[in-house]
Amino acid sequence: MKALHSLPASRALRSLSRPSPSRLLQCTHAQSPQCRTFLRPQRTSHRAVENLNLNRMREQSYDYHIRRRNFLLSGVAAGVLATCYTAYLLAVELRKPKKFDSGLPDKLDPFKDEAGTKRKTIIHDADGREVVPTGDSTVATFPRLLNVDVAAREGQEMVDGVEYTLVGLGTRTVSFLGIRVYVVGYYVATQDVAAIQARLVREINPIASTLISSEKEELRAALLDPARGERIWTEVLREVRPRSLFRIVPVRDTDYHHLRDGFVRAIQARSQGSGAEFGDEAFGLAMREFRGLFNRGKVPKGKELLLCRDAAGELTITYDEGKAGRVTIGRVPEERISRLLWLNYLAGKQVASEPARKNIVEGIMEFVERPIGTVATQVV
């Protein structure tokens, strides 16, 4: 107090009103917030708790759990749907027919080369039957042998009918776009093959019982020639008269009227060249009778239609009715109708299916290279 009284009044007031710099620095450090250091974490202020909104936090928590629940439910639903769809796909695959190692490869050629000679490609289906590939994806195979109980001579019927052997086959196409209509195969009664062999071998070599390679090429050229081929097949159908049939299987849904129009046009085109032979009333009545057989409905794809010609030249048409089996549609006794219809596939300038005609010729080559009468006893 003595020291204070000894100072002048102005200095005493100045010292009380303004703190010293050292004290000001200490106060500044005291009021500054705590900073985080390497050894001590930053202290949080308790004032942040005062800004919390409990209602907002509760709403945010509720929204979060709702979103989480919906997400989990969506995952469960997606898993159930995926499981059901996978089970459906597996069921569809199990219903599909199985392809075994011995099954038919896609686009397999009906003929194969063996030592420079063409042979039919013969395989076995799931039931062990011999079939020949057609090269078509819809109608994949044709049976090598057919047992048919129509067009059979008296005393020659078998338990299951007459056995027919496949000669050749091909696909019928229309328009420049090559629209596929049906697959057709030519069958000859196995017991009548020897008669065809003898006639065709005599055409090239009258004293031979089989043909060598050069003679086979000569016969092939003759059968593919429009004029000569038509003459040879006309003589075979007129004189030899083998029991034969054409097996037609549509590759797309069609109808009888469409098939009839194609058959009628082919018969009329071939009959116009010989007015004297086909200009009588009997032939006209037979044509009307033939047209009347096709006054029916649809022909679904994959269904079998047989055009059968017996030894007398009578035409019999049968159709596969499914469970009912083969049903006879009708008959045309006039031999000229079936002959012209057969020539529509076998010979001439224009045939219904050029691949079928060439394939049939290759099948004939298989016959004539064997001794006459041995095809019926051939073991494949």
PDB file of C-alpha atoms in Angstrom, residues 101-255:
ATOM      1  CA  ASP A 101     -24.256 -90.753 -79.061  1.00  0.00           C
ATOM      2  CA  SER A 102     -25.850 -92.906 -81.760  1.00  0.00           C
ATOM      3  CA  GLY A 103     -28.396 -90.227 -82.585  1.00  0.00           C
ATOM      4  CA  LEU A 104     -28.693 -88.361 -85.833  1.00  0.00           C
ATOM      5  CA  PRO A 105     -26.301 -85.444 -86.324  1.00  0.00           C
ATOM      6  CA  ASP A 106     -27.787 -82.341 -87.850  1.00  0.00           C
ATOM      7  CA  LYS A 107     -27.713 -82.043 -91.652  1.00  0.00           C
ATOM      8  CA  LEU A 108     -26.368 -85.574 -92.170  1.00  0.00           C
ATOM      9  CA  ASP A 109     -26.266 -86.429 -95.876  1.00  0.00           C
ATOM     10  CA  PRO A 110     -28.525 -89.303 -97.003  1.00  0.00           C
ATOM     11  CA  PHE A 111     -25.595 -90.786 -98.950  1.00  0.00           C
ATOM     12  CA  LYS A 112     -21.964 -91.219 -97.991  1.00  0.00           C
ATOM     13  CA  ASP A 113     -18.898 -92.130-100.048  1.00  0.00           C
ATOM     14  CA  GLU A 114     -17.315 -95.505 -99.369  1.00  0.00           C
ATOM     15  CA  ALA A 115     -14.279 -96.361-101.483  1.00  0.00           C
ATOM     16  CA  GLY A 116     -15.494 -94.108-104.280  1.00  0.00           C
ATOM     17  CA  THR A 117     -19.040 -95.527-104.225  1.00  0.00           C
ATOM     18  CA  LYS A 118     -22.060 -93.765-102.778  1.00  0.00           C
ATOM     19  CA  ARG A 119     -23.974 -95.706-100.126  1.00  0.00           C
ATOM     20  CA  LYS A 120     -27.046 -94.833 -98.121  1.00  0.00           C
ATOM     21  CA  THR A 121     -26.304 -93.474 -94.685  1.00  0.00           C
ATOM     22  CA  ILE A 122     -28.132 -95.939 -92.442  1.00  0.00           C
ATOM     23  CA  ILE A 123     -28.327 -95.357 -88.707  1.00  0.00           C
ATOM     24  CA  HIS A 124     -30.515 -96.659 -85.885  1.00  0.00           C
ATOM     25  CA  ASP A 125     -33.072 -94.644 -83.967  1.00  0.00           C
ATOM     26  CA  ALA A 126     -33.871 -94.925 -80.257  1.00  0.00           C
ATOM     27  CA  ASP A 127     -36.009 -98.025 -80.903  1.00  0.00           C
ATOM     28  CA  GLY A 128     -33.282 -99.771 -82.895  1.00  0.00           C
ATOM     29  CA  ARG A 129     -34.979 -99.342 -86.280  1.00  0.00           C
ATOM     30  CA  GLU A 130     -32.931 -98.620 -89.390  1.00  0.00           C
ATOM     31  CA  VAL A 131     -33.498 -95.083 -90.645  1.00  0.00           C
ATOM     32  CA  VAL A 132     -31.971 -92.900 -93.345  1.00  0.00           C
ATOM     33  CA  PRO A 133     -31.290 -89.186 -92.695  1.00  0.00           C
ATOM     34  CA  THR A 134     -33.120 -86.757 -94.970  1.00  0.00           C
ATOM     35  CA  GLY A 135     -30.910 -83.711 -94.454  1.00  0.00           C
ATOM     36  CA  ASP A 136     -33.986 -81.755 -93.305  1.00  0.00           C
ATOM     37  CA  SER A 137     -34.204 -80.328 -89.786  1.00  0.00           C
ATOM     38  CA  THR A 138     -37.985 -80.804 -89.441  1.00  0.00           C
ATOM     39  CA  VAL A 139     -38.329 -84.333 -90.863  1.00  0.00           C
ATOM     40  CA  ALA A 140     -34.953 -85.727 -89.880  1.00  0.00           C
ATOM     41  CA  THR A 141     -35.220 -89.386 -90.947  1.00  0.00           C
ATOM     42  CA  PHE A 142     -37.134 -91.817 -93.142  1.00  0.00           C
ATOM     43  CA  PRO A 143     -37.403 -95.529 -92.349  1.00  0.00           C
ATOM     44  CA  ARG A 144     -35.297 -97.768 -94.570  1.00  0.00           C
ATOM     45  CA  LEU A 145     -38.045-100.405 -94.635  1.00  0.00           C
ATOM     46  CA  LEU A 146     -41.828 -99.988 -94.614  1.00  0.00           C
ATOM     47  CA  ASN A 147     -44.495-102.609 -94.021  1.00  0.00           C
ATOM     48  CA  VAL A 148     -47.722-101.587 -95.756  1.00  0.00           C
ATOM     49  CA  ASP A 149     -50.871-103.669 -96.022  1.00  0.00           C
ATOM     50  CA  VAL A 150     -52.159-101.989 -99.201  1.00  0.00           C
ATOM     51  CA  ALA A 151     -51.094-102.523-102.811  1.00  0.00           C
ATOM     52  CA  ALA A 152     -50.367-106.176-102.033  1.00  0.00           C
ATOM     53  CA  ARG A 153     -50.938-109.072-104.398  1.00  0.00           C
ATOM     54  CA  GLU A 154     -53.131-111.964-103.356  1.00  0.00           C
ATOM     55  CA  GLY A 155     -51.176-114.684-101.634  1.00  0.00           C
ATOM     56  CA  GLN A 156     -48.190-112.396-100.952  1.00  0.00           C
ATOM     57  CA  GLU A 157     -49.488-110.505 -97.940  1.00  0.00           C
ATOM     58  CA  MET A 158     -47.313-110.703 -94.868  1.00  0.00           C
ATOM     59  CA  VAL A 159     -48.469-110.432 -91.278  1.00  0.00           C
ATOM     60  CA  ASP A 160     -47.648-106.727 -91.252  1.00  0.00           C
ATOM     61  CA  GLY A 161     -48.161-106.193 -94.989  1.00  0.00           C
ATOM     62  CA  VAL A 162     -45.736-105.991 -97.889  1.00  0.00           C
ATOM     63  CA  GLU A 163     -42.170-104.927 -97.147  1.00  0.00           C
ATOM     64  CA  TYR A 164     -40.916-101.917 -99.113  1.00  0.00           C
ATOM     65  CA  THR A 165     -37.282-100.798 -99.409  1.00  0.00           C
ATOM     66  CA  LEU A 166     -36.271 -97.149 -99.632  1.00  0.00           C
ATOM     67  CA  VAL A 167     -34.624 -96.263-102.954  1.00  0.00           C
ATOM     68  CA  GLY A 168     -34.085 -92.518-102.524  1.00  0.00           C
ATOM     69  CA  LEU A 169     -35.545 -89.358-101.055  1.00  0.00           C
ATOM     70  CA  GLY A 170     -35.430 -85.567-101.279  1.00  0.00           C
ATOM     71  CA  THR A 171     -37.184 -82.339-100.356  1.00  0.00           C
ATOM     72  CA  ARG A 172     -39.827 -80.671-102.496  1.00  0.00           C
ATOM     73  CA  THR A 173     -39.398 -76.877-102.720  1.00  0.00           C
ATOM     74  CA  VAL A 174     -41.489 -74.212-104.445  1.00  0.00           C
ATOM     75  CA  SER A 175     -40.829 -70.692-105.807  1.00  0.00           C
ATOM     76  CA  PHE A 176     -37.460 -69.083-106.382  1.00  0.00           C
ATOM     77  CA  LEU A 177     -37.104 -68.649-102.622  1.00  0.00           C
ATOM     78  CA  GLY A 178     -36.828 -72.410-102.193  1.00  0.00           C
ATOM     79  CA  ILE A 179     -39.666 -72.726 -99.668  1.00  0.00           C
ATOM     80  CA  ARG A 180     -39.677 -76.292 -98.359  1.00  0.00           C
ATOM     81  CA  VAL A 181     -43.030 -78.098 -98.646  1.00  0.00           C
ATOM     82  CA  TYR A 182     -42.478 -81.785 -97.912  1.00  0.00           C
ATOM     83  CA  VAL A 183     -39.927 -84.585 -97.897  1.00  0.00           C
ATOM     84  CA  VAL A 184     -40.675 -87.403-100.342  1.00  0.00           C
ATOM     85  CA  GLY A 185     -39.195 -90.893-100.460  1.00  0.00           C
ATOM     86  CA  TYR A 186     -39.509 -93.555-103.166  1.00  0.00           C
ATOM     87  CA  TYR A 187     -39.987 -97.150-101.960  1.00  0.00           C
ATOM     88  CA  VAL A 188     -40.111-100.380-103.980  1.00  0.00           C
ATOM     89  CA  ALA A 189     -41.465-103.715-102.760  1.00  0.00           C
ATOM     90  CA  THR A 190     -38.413-105.689-101.681  1.00  0.00           C
ATOM     91  CA  GLN A 191     -39.490-108.764-103.640  1.00  0.00           C
ATOM     92  CA  ASP A 192     -39.881-106.660-106.821  1.00  0.00           C
ATOM     93  CA  VAL A 193     -36.417-105.087-106.749  1.00  0.00           C
ATOM     94  CA  ALA A 194     -34.966-107.985-108.748  1.00  0.00           C
ATOM     95  CA  ALA A 195     -37.325-107.254-111.661  1.00  0.00           C
ATOM     96  CA  ILE A 196     -36.202-103.600-111.720  1.00  0.00           C
ATOM     97  CA  GLN A 197     -32.568-104.725-111.537  1.00  0.00           C
ATOM     98  CA  ALA A 198     -32.964-107.028-114.517  1.00  0.00           C
ATOM     99  CA  ARG A 199     -34.688-104.380-116.645  1.00  0.00           C
ATOM    100  CA  LEU A 200     -32.154-101.629-115.918  1.00  0.00           C
ATOM    101  CA  VAL A 201     -29.123-103.902-116.330  1.00  0.00           C
ATOM    102  CA  ARG A 202     -30.427-105.047-119.725  1.00  0.00           C
ATOM    103  CA  GLU A 203     -30.745-101.395-120.739  1.00  0.00           C
ATOM    104  CA  ILE A 204     -26.945-101.107-120.618  1.00  0.00           C
ATOM    105  CA  ASN A 205     -25.690-104.695-121.033  1.00  0.00           C
ATOM    106  CA  PRO A 206     -28.220-107.305-122.202  1.00  0.00           C
ATOM    107  CA  ILE A 207     -26.102-110.286-121.123  1.00  0.00           C
ATOM    108  CA  ALA A 208     -24.872-109.036-117.743  1.00  0.00           C
ATOM    109  CA  SER A 209     -26.251-109.759-114.290  1.00  0.00           C
ATOM    110  CA  THR A 210     -24.583-106.744-112.709  1.00  0.00           C
ATOM    111  CA  LEU A 211     -22.920-103.550-113.904  1.00  0.00           C
ATOM    112  CA  ILE A 212     -19.316-102.471-113.554  1.00  0.00           C
ATOM    113  CA  SER A 213     -18.277 -98.904-112.778  1.00  0.00           C
ATOM    114  CA  SER A 214     -18.255 -97.608-116.359  1.00  0.00           C
ATOM    115  CA  GLU A 215     -21.637 -99.211-117.076  1.00  0.00           C
ATOM    116  CA  LYS A 216     -23.066 -97.712-113.903  1.00  0.00           C
ATOM    117  CA  GLU A 217     -21.982 -94.263-115.056  1.00  0.00           C
ATOM    118  CA  GLU A 218     -23.686 -94.874-118.398  1.00  0.00           C
ATOM    119  CA  LEU A 219     -26.919 -95.900-116.667  1.00  0.00           C
ATOM    120  CA  ARG A 220     -26.721 -92.903-114.333  1.00  0.00           C
ATOM    121  CA  ALA A 221     -26.387 -90.548-117.291  1.00  0.00           C
ATOM    122  CA  ALA A 222     -29.298 -92.260-119.048  1.00  0.00           C
ATOM    123  CA  LEU A 223     -31.608 -91.956-116.038  1.00  0.00           C
ATOM    124  CA  LEU A 224     -30.711 -88.288-115.553  1.00  0.00           C
ATOM    125  CA  ASP A 225     -31.267 -87.496-119.227  1.00  0.00           C
ATOM    126  CA  PRO A 226     -34.791 -86.009-119.599  1.00  0.00           C
ATOM    127  CA  ALA A 227     -35.842 -87.910-122.725  1.00  0.00           C
ATOM    128  CA  ARG A 228     -34.041 -91.198-122.192  1.00  0.00           C
ATOM    129  CA  GLY A 229     -34.822 -91.315-118.496  1.00  0.00           C
ATOM    130  CA  GLU A 230     -38.535 -90.792-119.130  1.00  0.00           C
ATOM    131  CA  ARG A 231     -38.546 -93.584-121.707  1.00  0.00           C
ATOM    132  CA  ILE A 232     -36.775 -96.030-119.361  1.00  0.00           C
ATOM    133  CA  TRP A 233     -39.056 -95.334-116.406  1.00  0.00           C
ATOM    134  CA  THR A 234     -42.166 -95.460-118.592  1.00  0.00           C
ATOM    135  CA  GLU A 235     -41.175 -98.943-119.751  1.00  0.00           C
ATOM    136  CA  VAL A 236     -40.457-100.020-116.186  1.00  0.00           C
ATOM    137  CA  LEU A 237     -43.855 -98.797-114.979  1.00  0.00           C
ATOM    138  CA  ARG A 238     -45.707-100.276-117.961  1.00  0.00           C
ATOM    139  CA  GLU A 239     -43.917-103.596-118.372  1.00  0.00           C
ATOM    140  CA  VAL A 240     -42.247-104.483-115.092  1.00  0.00           C
ATOM    141  CA  ARG A 241     -44.938-102.836-112.942  1.00  0.00           C
ATOM    142  CA  PRO A 242     -43.170-103.150-109.590  1.00  0.00           C
ATOM    143  CA  ARG A 243     -45.188-102.455-106.474  1.00  0.00           C
ATOM    144  CA  SER A 244     -43.959 -99.131-105.203  1.00  0.00           C
ATOM    145  CA  LEU A 245     -45.011 -96.100-103.214  1.00  0.00           C
ATOM    146  CA  PHE A 246     -44.093 -92.509-102.478  1.00  0.00           C
ATOM    147  CA  ARG A 247     -43.988 -91.498 -98.829  1.00  0.00           C
ATOM    148  CA  ILE A 248     -44.729 -87.774 -98.374  1.00  0.00           C
ATOM    149  CA  VAL A 249     -44.233 -85.995 -95.035  1.00  0.00           C
ATOM    150  CA  PRO A 250     -44.897 -82.208 -94.931  1.00  0.00           C
ATOM    151  CA  VAL A 251     -42.298 -80.028 -93.237  1.00  0.00           C
ATOM    152  CA  ARG A 252     -44.880 -77.277 -92.646  1.00  0.00           C
ATOM    153  CA  ASP A 253     -48.626 -77.207 -92.119  1.00  0.00           C
ATOM    154  CA  THR A 254     -50.440 -77.525 -95.439  1.00  0.00           C
ATOM    155  CA  ASP A 255     -53.774 -78.820 -96.766  1.00  0.00           C
TER     156      ASP A 255
END
